[in-house]
Amino acid sequence: MHDRSLSRRTLLGATAATAVAASAATVPAYAAGAVSHDHRDRLKRLISRMSIEEKVGQLFVMRVYGHSATAPDQADIDLNLKEMGVRTAAELIAKYHVGGIIYFAWAHNTRDPRQIAGLSNGIQRAGLEQPTPLPLLISTDQEHGIVARVGRPATLLPGAMALGAGGSRSDARSAAEIAGAELAAMGILQNYAPVADVNVNPANPVIGVRSFGSDPDAVARMVAAQVRGYRSAGVAATSKHFPGHGDTTVDSHTGIPVITHTRQEWEEIDAPPFRAAIDAGIDSIMTAHIQFPALDASNDPATLSRPILTGILREELGYDGVVVTDALNMQGVRDKYGDHRVPVLALKAGVDQLLNPPDLAVAWNAVLNAVTSGELTVERLDESILRILRLKERLGLLRRPFVSEGRVERKVGTRAHLAAADRIADGTTTLLVNERGLLPLSRRREPRLLVVGADPASPTGTTGPPTAVLAKAFTELGFTATALSTGTAPAAAKIDEAVAAASGKDAIVVATYNVTATSTQRTLVTRLVATGVPVVALAIRNPYDIAHLGGVPAALATYCWTDVELRAAARVVAGRADPEGRLPVPVPRADDTGQVLYPVGHGLSYD
């Protein structure tokens, strides 16, 4: 168990230790607002003792493979050697002096809470063994909903659009407090959430249900609530993706989206959630790899745009916190300039943290060479490092970088947290169609259920598949439920199998996933409706599916397919919970997307 504290004397120097210790009794480890002048001066003295190489490293937040900082599995050692030329996280920190590490499930960082806490402690020990001892800021993308890196037994909560459907700022804040408390217990103190993008484009391939909705003011309220929730839990929230990624048809992971909003449209649509986040005390803001001609005529990606990051974010919006890039291995930021120029241009634009470059050696040396050549000044690096250290100071990392591995399981996935997640989810399920009062189903009138449909992989890899989760939930509610996975693109034989399985059933629940005009999911639903058995369509991701499913007598939207949302939907279908959710986005007609089928705020009740 590693819950010892790191003395401030080690970090801030003997001459400052007495004053810092005296202030600790009155200054909370995590306090809103700017660090005091005394703290700023001490941090500046700390920066002055760092080598240029350490300063360059402090700007990087990097991935690393493995469940342990010093003893990962051999396969992860091989990947680290291949991609970064080091064997372990500890070696990565020793070689590059990185200021942060980002956790991913696919990098095998997040097996279980105790392991994650141990990995975090190992990373912090490696940071404190550097010539200038410094703790690292460990981060992850734990948005909840469809993006979550830490799975069960951690609490999985409704995602942004589900919370938007619930419309409760109190629930949004509570969800962030729970998420933040669990992350902090595992040593993760920077979360890349909440998403502040306003999803005004149903065809958006990358944001969608990761957004709270399409109404800028409603999104702003939810973003502010979550920022306050994370802050109260002692975790740095990160609003993303500035200046706004909500109206794109291109995924910035694979290309460069272009936002065609005018400056006035940006002010009215995209800006309000970021303004609200800043007002709520947001600790970090993530950039978007998008072109926004109305904000920067050069068409540089916003991540590399000084007019956007310094001119608008810093100077116009008055933001002086940490600016972190979206991942630099995404294609949207790599197309226009080479990987060796991207980190330098990002720093010149006003960025502080450089997240996950594709080749760390190339990126790290590019920044070092830019400093030695004079393209970047040491003063420019110091400016960003001071912001990063101020954040680490406010989070308490400079005093207490370690977490208790022995107690983490008593703080993560607790009974109270899981119950709160279920309660919050109950308020999010949206009933879109209910012809002739089909719902709620009765275990007496419709005891035999067939659950069919899409079974996309769980966002965390630890839940699902959806049809099995739904069938289990209905069985626990007193029904006899049979699950049959038909996939996101069911073939004719699988559709025939589902139709045959419907024989003798009292009702069918079909889970749909991003139905399009050409999707064979439409054929599946049409064939099931034709059997005469009542069909309940459950959109388990985007709520737009109903536009393509004419003829279903009942339809609901869950906004995600993790267990917590699916169990809530089952309770609604069974009448154990009322459908309280209301659409946070409009659903356009399938035959004319300029016309609205169901407006924002639509949602039926059982009253």
Coordinates of C-alpha atoms in Angstrom, one line a residue:
M1 CA 0.0 0.0 0.0
H2 CA 1.4 3.3 -1.1
D3 CA -0.4 6.2 0.6
R4 CA 2.5 8.1 1.9
S5 CA 2.7 11.8 1.2
L6 CA 5.5 13.5 -0.8
S7 CA 6.8 16.4 1.2
R8 CA 6.6 19.8 -0.3
R9 CA 10.2 20.3 0.7
T10 CA 11.3 17.8 -1.9
L11 CA 9.3 19.5 -4.7
L12 CA 9.5 23.2 -3.8
G13 CA 12.9 23.4 -2.1
A14 CA 14.0 23.8 1.4
T15 CA 13.8 27.6 1.5
A16 CA 10.1 27.6 0.6
A17 CA 9.0 24.5 2.6
T18 CA 8.2 26.3 5.8
A19 CA 6.0 28.9 4.2
V20 CA 4.2 26.3 2.0
A21 CA 3.6 24.0 5.0
A22 CA 2.1 27.0 6.9
S23 CA -0.2 27.8 4.1
A24 CA -1.5 24.2 3.8
A25 CA -3.7 24.6 6.8
T26 CA -5.7 27.4 5.2
V27 CA -5.4 26.7 1.5
P28 CA -7.3 23.6 0.3
A29 CA -5.5 21.1 -1.9
Y30 CA -7.9 21.9 -4.6
A31 CA -9.0 25.5 -4.8
A32 CA -10.8 27.5 -7.4
G33 CA -9.1 30.5 -9.0
A34 CA -5.5 31.5 -9.4
V35 CA -2.7 30.3 -7.3
S36 CA -1.4 32.9 -4.8
H37 CA 1.6 35.1 -5.6
D38 CA 3.7 33.2 -3.1
H39 CA 2.8 29.9 -4.7
R40 CA 3.4 31.3 -8.2
D41 CA 6.9 32.5 -7.1
R42 CA 7.7 29.1 -5.6
L43 CA 6.6 27.4 -8.8
K44 CA 8.7 29.7 -10.9
R45 CA 11.7 28.9 -8.8
L46 CA 11.0 25.2 -9.3
I47 CA 10.8 25.8 -13.1
S48 CA 14.1 27.7 -13.0
R49 CA 15.9 24.6 -11.7
M50 CA 14.6 22.4 -14.6
S51 CA 16.8 21.6 -17.5
I52 CA 15.6 22.4 -21.0
E53 CA 15.0 18.7 -21.6
E54 CA 12.8 18.5 -18.5
K55 CA 10.9 21.5 -19.6
V56 CA 10.2 20.1 -23.0
G57 CA 9.1 16.8 -21.4
Q58 CA 6.7 18.5 -19.0
L59 CA 4.6 19.6 -22.0
F60 CA 3.9 16.1 -23.2
V61 CA 1.1 13.7 -22.1
M62 CA 1.8 10.3 -23.6
R63 CA 0.3 6.8 -23.9
V64 CA 2.2 3.8 -22.6
Y65 CA 1.4 0.1 -22.8
G66 CA 1.0 -2.1 -19.7
H67 CA -0.7 -2.6 -16.4
S68 CA 2.4 -1.8 -14.4
A69 CA 4.9 1.1 -14.5
T70 CA 7.9 -1.2 -14.1
A71 CA 6.8 -4.8 -14.9
P72 CA 4.3 -4.9 -17.8
D73 CA 3.6 -8.0 -19.8
Q74 CA 6.1 -8.9 -22.5
A75 CA 3.6 -8.1 -25.2
D76 CA 3.3 -4.6 -23.8
I77 CA 7.1 -4.2 -23.5
D78 CA 7.4 -5.1 -27.2
L79 CA 4.8 -2.4 -28.1
N80 CA 6.6 0.2 -26.0
L81 CA 9.9 -0.6 -27.6
K82 CA 8.4 -0.5 -31.1
E83 CA 6.5 2.8 -30.6
M84 CA 8.7 4.7 -28.1
G85 CA 12.0 2.9 -27.7
V86 CA 11.5 2.2 -24.0
R87 CA 10.3 -0.9 -22.2
T88 CA 8.1 0.6 -19.5
A89 CA 6.3 3.7 -18.2
A90 CA 9.2 4.3 -15.8
E91 CA 11.7 4.2 -18.6
L92 CA 9.5 6.6 -20.7
I93 CA 9.4 9.1 -17.8
A94 CA 13.2 8.8 -17.2
K95 CA 14.0 9.3 -20.9
Y96 CA 11.5 12.0 -21.9
H97 CA 10.5 13.6 -18.5
V98 CA 6.9 13.6 -19.7
G99 CA 4.5 15.7 -17.6
G100 CA 1.5 13.4 -18.0
I101 CA 0.3 9.9 -18.9
I102 CA -3.0 9.1 -20.6
Y103 CA -4.7 5.8 -19.8
F104 CA -6.4 3.6 -22.4
A105 CA -8.2 0.3 -22.1
W106 CA -6.5 -0.9 -25.3
A107 CA -3.1 0.0 -23.9
H108 CA -3.9 -2.4 -21.0
N109 CA -3.7 0.3 -18.4
T110 CA -7.2 -0.3 -16.9
R111 CA -7.7 -3.9 -15.7
D112 CA -9.3 -3.2 -12.3
P113 CA -9.3 -0.4 -9.7
R114 CA -6.5 -1.8 -7.5
Q115 CA -4.2 -2.4 -10.5
I116 CA -4.9 1.1 -11.8
A117 CA -4.1 2.6 -8.5
G118 CA -0.8 0.6 -8.4
L119 CA 0.0 1.8 -11.9
S120 CA -0.6 5.4 -10.9
N121 CA 1.6 5.1 -7.9
G122 CA 4.4 3.5 -10.0
I123 CA 4.2 6.4 -12.4
Q124 CA 4.4 8.9 -9.6
R125 CA 7.4 7.1 -8.1
A126 CA 9.1 7.3 -11.5
G127 CA 8.3 11.0 -11.7
L128 CA 9.8 11.7 -8.3
E129 CA 13.1 9.9 -9.3
Q130 CA 13.8 12.4 -12.0
P131 CA 16.6 15.0 -11.5
T132 CA 13.9 17.5 -10.8
P133 CA 11.3 15.4 -8.9
L134 CA 7.8 16.1 -10.2
P135 CA 4.6 14.2 -10.0
L136 CA 2.7 13.4 -13.3
L137 CA -0.8 14.5 -14.2
I138 CA -2.6 11.2 -15.1
S139 CA -5.5 11.5 -17.5
T140 CA -8.1 9.5 -19.4
D141 CA -11.3 9.9 -21.4
Q142 CA -14.0 8.8 -19.0
E143 CA -16.9 10.7 -20.5
H144 CA -19.3 7.8 -19.7
G145 CA -21.9 6.7 -22.1
I146 CA -20.1 5.5 -25.3
V147 CA -16.6 6.7 -24.3
A148 CA -15.2 5.1 -21.1
R149 CA -11.8 3.8 -20.5
V150 CA -12.4 2.3 -17.0
G151 CA -15.0 -0.3 -16.9
R152 CA -16.6 -2.4 -14.2
P153 CA -16.3 -2.7 -11.3
A154 CA -16.1 1.1 -11.6
T155 CA -19.5 2.8 -11.8
L156 CA -20.6 3.4 -15.4
L157 CA -22.9 6.4 -15.6
P158 CA -25.3 7.7 -18.3
G159 CA -23.4 9.6 -21.0
A160 CA -23.9 13.2 -22.0
M161 CA -26.9 13.0 -24.3
A162 CA -28.7 10.7 -21.8
L163 CA -28.1 13.3 -19.1
G164 CA -29.3 16.0 -21.6
A165 CA -32.5 14.0 -22.0
G166 CA -32.9 13.9 -18.3
G167 CA -32.4 17.6 -18.1
S168 CA -31.4 17.7 -14.5
R169 CA -28.4 19.8 -13.7
S170 CA -28.3 18.2 -10.2
D171 CA -28.0 14.7 -11.8
A172 CA -25.3 15.9 -14.2
R173 CA -23.3 17.3 -11.3
S174 CA -23.9 14.2 -9.2
A175 CA -22.7 12.0 -12.1
A176 CA -19.5 14.1 -12.4
E177 CA -18.9 13.9 -8.6
I178 CA -19.2 10.1 -8.6
A179 CA -17.0 9.8 -11.7
G180 CA -14.5 12.2 -10.3
A181 CA -14.3 10.6 -6.9
E182 CA -13.7 7.2 -8.4
L183 CA -11.0 8.5 -10.8
A184 CA -9.3 10.3 -8.0
A185 CA -9.2 7.1 -5.9
M186 CA -7.3 5.4 -8.8
G187 CA -4.9 8.3 -9.2
I188 CA -6.4 9.8 -12.3
L189 CA -6.8 13.5 -11.7
Q190 CA -7.5 14.9 -15.2
N191 CA -10.6 13.7 -17.0
Y192 CA -11.2 14.7 -20.7
A193 CA -14.8 15.5 -20.0
P194 CA -17.4 17.0 -20.3
V195 CA -17.9 17.4 -24.0
A196 CA -19.0 21.0 -24.7
D197 CA -19.8 20.5 -28.4
V198 CA -23.3 21.4 -29.4
N199 CA -24.5 18.5 -31.7
V200 CA -26.6 20.4 -34.3
N201 CA -25.8 17.9 -37.1
P202 CA -27.5 14.5 -36.9
A203 CA -24.9 13.2 -39.4
N204 CA -22.0 14.0 -37.0
P205 CA -19.9 10.8 -37.0
V206 CA -17.7 11.5 -34.0
I207 CA -19.7 13.6 -31.5
G208 CA -23.4 12.6 -31.6
V209 CA -24.5 11.2 -28.2
R210 CA -21.2 12.4 -26.6
S211 CA -22.9 15.9 -26.7
F212 CA -25.5 17.0 -24.2
G213 CA -27.7 18.1 -27.1
S214 CA -28.4 20.7 -29.8
D215 CA -29.6 23.6 -27.6
P216 CA -26.5 25.8 -26.8
D217 CA -28.0 27.1 -23.5
A218 CA -29.1 23.7 -22.3
V219 CA -25.6 22.3 -23.2
A220 CA -24.0 25.2 -21.4
R221 CA -26.0 24.5 -18.2
M222 CA -25.1 20.8 -18.2
V223 CA -21.4 21.5 -18.9
A224 CA -21.2 24.0 -16.0
A225 CA -22.9 21.5 -13.7
Q226 CA -20.4 18.8 -14.6
V227 CA -17.4 21.1 -14.3
R228 CA -18.5 21.9 -10.8
G229 CA -19.1 18.2 -10.0
Y230 CA -15.6 17.2 -11.1
R231 CA -14.0 20.1 -9.2
S232 CA -15.8 19.2 -6.0
A233 CA -14.3 15.7 -6.4
G234 CA -10.8 17.1 -6.8
V235 CA -10.4 16.2 -10.4
A236 CA -9.5 18.5 -13.3
A237 CA -12.4 18.6 -15.8
T238 CA -11.6 19.2 -19.5
S239 CA -14.2 20.8 -21.8
K240 CA -13.7 19.8 -25.4
H241 CA -13.4 20.3 -28.4
F242 CA -12.7 24.1 -28.7
P243 CA -13.9 26.0 -30.7
G244 CA -16.7 23.5 -31.2
H245 CA -16.9 20.1 -33.0
G246 CA -20.7 19.7 -33.1
D247 CA -21.5 20.5 -36.8
T248 CA -19.3 18.2 -38.7
T249 CA -19.8 15.3 -41.1
V250 CA -16.1 14.2 -41.0
D251 CA -14.4 12.4 -38.1
S252 CA -11.3 14.2 -37.1
H253 CA -9.6 10.9 -36.3
T254 CA -9.6 10.2 -40.0
G255 CA -9.8 13.6 -41.8
I256 CA -10.0 17.3 -41.3
P257 CA -13.6 18.6 -40.7
V258 CA -14.5 22.1 -41.8
I259 CA -17.0 24.1 -39.8
T260 CA -18.9 26.5 -42.0
H261 CA -20.5 28.5 -39.2
T262 CA -20.2 32.3 -39.4
R263 CA -18.6 34.2 -36.6
Q264 CA -22.1 35.1 -35.4
E265 CA -23.3 31.5 -35.5
W266 CA -20.2 30.5 -33.5
E267 CA -21.1 33.1 -30.9
E268 CA -24.7 31.8 -30.7
I269 CA -24.2 28.0 -31.1
D270 CA -20.6 26.9 -30.3
A271 CA -19.4 29.4 -27.8
P272 CA -22.0 29.4 -24.9
P273 CA -20.9 26.0 -23.4
F274 CA -17.2 27.0 -23.4
R275 CA -18.1 30.4 -21.8
A276 CA -20.1 28.5 -19.2
A277 CA -17.2 26.1 -18.5
I278 CA -14.8 29.0 -18.0
D279 CA -17.3 30.7 -15.7
A280 CA -17.6 27.5 -13.7
G281 CA -13.8 27.3 -13.2
I282 CA -12.8 24.8 -15.9
D283 CA -9.2 23.6 -15.4
S284 CA -8.4 22.6 -18.9
I285 CA -9.8 22.9 -22.4
M286 CA -9.1 20.6 -25.3
T287 CA -8.6 21.8 -28.8
A288 CA -10.4 20.5 -31.9
H289 CA -8.6 19.3 -35.1
I290 CA -11.0 21.2 -37.3
Q291 CA -10.8 24.1 -39.8
F292 CA -13.0 27.0 -38.9
P293 CA -12.6 29.6 -41.7
A294 CA -14.8 32.3 -40.0
L295 CA -12.4 32.2 -37.0
D296 CA -9.1 31.7 -38.9
A297 CA -8.9 32.4 -42.6
S298 CA -5.6 30.4 -42.9
N299 CA -7.6 27.2 -42.5
D300 CA -5.0 25.8 -40.0
P301 CA -6.5 23.3 -37.7
A302 CA -7.8 25.0 -34.6
T303 CA -5.2 23.1 -32.6
L304 CA -2.5 25.0 -34.5
S305 CA -4.3 28.3 -34.8
R306 CA -3.0 31.3 -32.8
P307 CA -6.1 33.4 -33.8
I308 CA -8.4 30.8 -32.3
L309 CA -6.4 29.6 -29.2
T310 CA -4.7 32.9 -28.2
G311 CA -6.9 35.5 -29.9
I312 CA -10.3 34.1 -29.0
L313 CA -9.8 31.6 -26.2
R314 CA -7.1 33.4 -24.2
E315 CA -7.8 37.1 -25.0
E316 CA -11.5 37.3 -25.8
L317 CA -12.8 34.7 -23.5
G318 CA -10.2 35.5 -20.8
Y319 CA -9.2 31.9 -20.2
D320 CA -5.8 31.4 -18.4
G321 CA -6.0 27.7 -17.6
V322 CA -4.4 24.7 -19.3
V323 CA -5.0 24.2 -23.0
V324 CA -4.5 20.6 -24.1
T325 CA -4.5 19.3 -27.7
D326 CA -6.7 16.6 -28.9
A327 CA -4.6 13.5 -29.6
L328 CA -1.8 14.4 -32.0
N329 CA -2.0 11.0 -33.7
M330 CA -5.3 11.9 -35.2
Q331 CA -5.3 12.5 -39.0
G332 CA -7.1 15.8 -38.7
V333 CA -4.0 17.6 -37.3
R334 CA -1.5 15.7 -39.4
D335 CA -2.6 16.4 -42.9
K336 CA -1.4 19.9 -43.4
Y337 CA 1.9 19.8 -41.6
G338 CA 4.4 17.0 -40.8
D339 CA 4.5 15.4 -37.4
H340 CA 7.7 17.3 -36.6
R341 CA 6.0 20.6 -37.1
V342 CA 2.7 20.0 -35.4
P343 CA 3.9 20.2 -31.7
V344 CA 5.9 23.3 -32.4
L345 CA 3.0 25.0 -34.2
A346 CA 0.6 24.0 -31.4
L347 CA 2.8 25.6 -28.8
K348 CA 3.2 28.8 -30.9
A349 CA -0.6 28.9 -31.2
G350 CA -1.1 28.8 -27.4
V351 CA -1.3 25.2 -26.4
D352 CA 0.2 24.0 -23.0
Q353 CA -0.1 20.2 -23.2
L354 CA 0.8 18.1 -26.2
L355 CA -1.3 14.9 -26.1
N356 CA -0.3 11.6 -27.5
P357 CA 1.9 12.3 -30.6
P358 CA 2.3 9.4 -33.0
D359 CA 6.0 9.4 -32.5
L360 CA 7.2 10.9 -29.2
A361 CA 10.9 11.0 -30.2
V362 CA 10.0 13.1 -33.3
A363 CA 7.7 15.4 -31.4
W364 CA 9.9 15.8 -28.4
N365 CA 13.1 16.5 -30.4
A366 CA 11.1 18.9 -32.7
V367 CA 10.2 21.1 -29.6
L368 CA 13.8 20.8 -28.2
N369 CA 15.2 21.9 -31.6
A370 CA 12.8 24.7 -31.9
V371 CA 14.0 26.0 -28.5
T372 CA 17.7 25.7 -29.3
S373 CA 17.2 27.3 -32.7
G374 CA 15.3 30.2 -31.2
E375 CA 11.9 29.5 -32.9
L376 CA 10.5 28.9 -29.4
T377 CA 11.8 30.8 -26.5
V378 CA 12.4 29.3 -23.1
E379 CA 10.0 31.9 -21.7
R380 CA 7.3 30.5 -23.9
L381 CA 7.9 27.0 -22.4
D382 CA 8.0 28.4 -18.9
E383 CA 4.6 30.0 -19.5
S384 CA 2.9 26.7 -20.2
I385 CA 4.9 24.8 -17.6
L386 CA 3.7 27.3 -15.0
R387 CA 0.1 26.7 -16.0
I388 CA 0.6 22.9 -15.7
L389 CA 2.3 23.2 -12.3
R390 CA -0.4 25.5 -11.1
L391 CA -2.9 22.8 -12.0
K392 CA -0.9 20.1 -10.3
E393 CA -0.6 22.3 -7.2
R394 CA -4.4 22.9 -7.1
L395 CA -5.0 19.2 -7.4
G396 CA -2.8 18.5 -4.4
L397 CA -0.3 16.5 -6.5
L398 CA 2.7 18.4 -5.2
R399 CA 1.8 17.4 -1.7
R400 CA 0.3 14.0 -2.0
P401 CA 0.8 12.3 -5.3
F402 CA 0.1 8.7 -4.1
V403 CA -3.2 7.0 -3.6
S404 CA -4.1 4.1 -1.3
E405 CA -4.1 0.9 -3.2
G406 CA -5.6 -0.9 -0.2
R407 CA -8.6 1.4 0.1
V408 CA -9.4 2.0 -3.6
E409 CA -12.0 -0.8 -3.8
R410 CA -14.0 0.9 -1.0
K411 CA -14.3 4.0 -3.1
V412 CA -14.8 2.6 -6.6
G413 CA -18.1 1.0 -7.7
T414 CA -19.6 1.3 -4.3
R415 CA -23.2 0.3 -3.7
A416 CA -24.2 3.9 -3.2
H417 CA -22.6 5.0 -6.5
L418 CA -24.2 2.1 -8.4
A419 CA -27.6 3.0 -6.9
A420 CA -27.1 6.6 -7.9
A421 CA -26.3 5.6 -11.5
D422 CA -29.5 3.6 -11.7
R423 CA -31.5 6.5 -10.3
I424 CA -30.0 9.0 -12.7
A425 CA -30.5 6.6 -15.6
D426 CA -34.2 6.2 -14.8
G427 CA -34.7 9.9 -15.7
T428 CA -33.1 9.6 -19.1
T429 CA -35.0 7.0 -21.2
T430 CA -37.2 8.8 -23.8
L431 CA -40.4 7.3 -25.0
L432 CA -40.9 8.5 -28.6
V433 CA -43.9 6.4 -29.8
N434 CA -46.5 4.5 -27.9
E435 CA -49.5 3.6 -30.2
R436 CA -52.6 2.4 -28.5
G437 CA -50.9 2.4 -25.1
L438 CA -48.8 -0.6 -25.9
L439 CA -46.3 0.3 -23.2
P440 CA -45.8 -0.5 -20.5
L441 CA -45.7 -4.2 -21.1
S442 CA -47.2 -6.4 -18.4
R443 CA -45.6 -9.6 -17.2
R444 CA -49.1 -11.0 -17.0
R445 CA -50.4 -9.9 -20.4
E446 CA -47.1 -10.2 -22.3
P447 CA -45.0 -12.6 -20.2
R448 CA -43.0 -14.1 -23.1
L449 CA -40.5 -11.7 -24.7
L450 CA -38.1 -12.0 -27.6
V451 CA -35.1 -9.6 -27.4
V452 CA -33.3 -9.2 -30.8
G453 CA -31.1 -6.7 -32.5
A454 CA -27.7 -5.1 -32.7
D455 CA -25.0 -6.1 -30.3
P456 CA -22.2 -3.6 -30.7
A457 CA -19.1 -4.0 -28.6
S458 CA -19.4 -2.4 -25.2
P459 CA -17.6 1.0 -24.9
T460 CA -15.6 -0.4 -22.0
G461 CA -15.3 -4.0 -23.1
T462 CA -16.7 -5.1 -19.7
T463 CA -20.5 -4.9 -20.3
G464 CA -23.0 -6.4 -22.7
P465 CA -23.9 -7.7 -25.1
P466 CA -27.0 -5.5 -25.2
T467 CA -29.5 -8.2 -26.1
A468 CA -28.3 -10.4 -23.3
V469 CA -28.3 -7.5 -20.8
L470 CA -31.8 -6.6 -21.8
A471 CA -33.1 -10.2 -21.7
K472 CA -31.5 -10.6 -18.2
A473 CA -33.1 -7.4 -17.0
F474 CA -36.5 -8.4 -18.3
T475 CA -36.2 -11.8 -16.7
E476 CA -35.4 -10.2 -13.3
L477 CA -38.5 -8.1 -13.8
G478 CA -40.7 -11.2 -14.0
F479 CA -40.8 -11.8 -17.8
T480 CA -39.5 -14.9 -19.7
A481 CA -37.1 -13.3 -22.1
T482 CA -35.1 -14.9 -24.9
A483 CA -32.1 -13.1 -26.5
L484 CA -31.1 -13.4 -30.1
S485 CA -28.3 -11.3 -31.5
T486 CA -28.9 -10.2 -35.1
G487 CA -26.1 -7.7 -35.4
T488 CA -25.9 -4.2 -36.9
A489 CA -26.3 -5.5 -40.5
P490 CA -28.4 -8.6 -40.2
A491 CA -28.3 -10.9 -43.2
A492 CA -31.4 -12.5 -44.7
A493 CA -30.9 -15.8 -42.9
K494 CA -30.5 -14.0 -39.5
I495 CA -33.7 -12.0 -40.2
D496 CA -35.5 -15.3 -41.0
E497 CA -34.2 -16.8 -37.8
A498 CA -35.6 -13.8 -35.8
V499 CA -39.0 -14.0 -37.5
A500 CA -39.2 -17.7 -36.7
A501 CA -38.2 -17.0 -33.1
A502 CA -41.0 -14.5 -32.7
S503 CA -43.6 -17.3 -33.0
G504 CA -45.3 -17.8 -29.7
K505 CA -44.0 -14.7 -28.2
D506 CA -46.2 -12.0 -26.7
A507 CA -43.9 -9.0 -27.6
I508 CA -40.6 -8.3 -29.3
V509 CA -38.0 -5.8 -28.1
V510 CA -35.6 -5.0 -30.9
A511 CA -32.4 -3.0 -30.2
T512 CA -31.4 -0.8 -33.1
Y513 CA -28.0 0.9 -33.7
N514 CA -27.6 3.9 -36.0
V515 CA -30.2 2.8 -38.6
T516 CA -29.8 4.4 -42.1
A517 CA -32.0 4.3 -45.2
T518 CA -30.1 1.3 -46.6
S519 CA -29.6 -0.6 -43.3
T520 CA -30.9 -4.1 -43.2
Q521 CA -32.0 -3.3 -39.6
R522 CA -35.0 -1.7 -41.3
T523 CA -35.8 -5.0 -43.0
L524 CA -35.5 -6.8 -39.7
V525 CA -37.9 -4.4 -38.0
T526 CA -40.4 -4.5 -40.9
R527 CA -40.4 -8.3 -41.0
L528 CA -40.9 -8.4 -37.2
V529 CA -43.8 -5.9 -37.3
A530 CA -45.4 -8.1 -40.1
T531 CA -45.6 -11.1 -37.7
G532 CA -48.3 -9.3 -35.8
V533 CA -46.4 -9.7 -32.5
P534 CA -46.2 -6.2 -30.9
V535 CA -42.7 -4.7 -31.5
V536 CA -40.9 -2.2 -29.2
A537 CA -37.9 -0.5 -30.9
L538 CA -35.1 0.6 -28.7
A539 CA -32.5 2.9 -30.2
I540 CA -29.4 2.1 -28.2
R541 CA -27.2 4.9 -29.6
N542 CA -28.4 7.8 -31.8
P543 CA -32.1 8.7 -31.2
Y544 CA -32.5 9.3 -34.9
D545 CA -33.3 5.6 -35.7
I546 CA -37.1 6.1 -35.4
A547 CA -37.2 8.2 -38.5
H548 CA -36.4 5.1 -40.5
L549 CA -38.7 2.7 -38.6
G550 CA -42.2 3.7 -39.7
G551 CA -44.8 1.3 -38.4
V552 CA -43.4 0.3 -35.1
P553 CA -46.1 0.7 -32.4
A554 CA -43.6 1.7 -29.7
A555 CA -40.1 3.2 -29.7
L556 CA -37.7 4.5 -27.1
A557 CA -34.2 6.1 -27.0
T558 CA -31.5 5.2 -24.5
Y559 CA -28.5 7.1 -26.0
C560 CA -26.1 4.3 -25.1
W561 CA -25.9 0.6 -24.6
T562 CA -24.0 0.1 -21.4
D563 CA -25.8 -1.8 -18.7
V564 CA -27.0 1.2 -16.7
E565 CA -29.0 2.6 -19.6
L566 CA -30.3 -0.8 -20.8
R567 CA -31.5 -1.7 -17.3
A568 CA -33.3 1.7 -17.1
A569 CA -34.9 1.1 -20.4
A570 CA -36.1 -2.3 -19.4
R571 CA -37.6 -0.8 -16.2
V572 CA -39.4 1.8 -18.4
V573 CA -40.7 -0.8 -20.8
A574 CA -41.9 -2.9 -17.9
G575 CA -43.6 0.0 -16.2
R576 CA -41.3 -0.1 -13.2
A577 CA -40.1 3.5 -14.0
D578 CA -41.8 6.3 -15.8
P579 CA -40.3 7.5 -19.1
E580 CA -39.0 10.9 -18.0
G581 CA -36.5 11.7 -20.7
R582 CA -37.1 14.3 -23.3
L583 CA -35.3 14.6 -26.7
P584 CA -32.3 16.9 -26.3
V585 CA -31.9 17.0 -30.1
P586 CA -34.5 17.2 -32.9
V587 CA -35.2 14.0 -35.0
P588 CA -35.4 15.0 -38.7
R589 CA -37.6 13.2 -41.1
A590 CA -35.9 10.5 -43.1
D591 CA -37.4 11.6 -46.4
D592 CA -36.7 15.3 -45.9
T593 CA -34.0 16.1 -43.3
G594 CA -35.0 19.7 -43.4
Q595 CA -38.2 18.8 -41.7
V596 CA -38.5 17.8 -38.0
L597 CA -40.2 14.6 -37.2
Y598 CA -39.9 15.0 -33.4
P599 CA -38.7 18.3 -31.9
V600 CA -36.4 19.0 -29.0
G601 CA -38.4 18.3 -25.8
H602 CA -40.5 15.5 -27.3
G603 CA -41.1 12.6 -25.0
L604 CA -44.2 10.7 -24.0
S605 CA -45.3 9.8 -20.5
Y606 CA -47.5 7.0 -19.0
D607 CA -49.8 9.4 -17.3

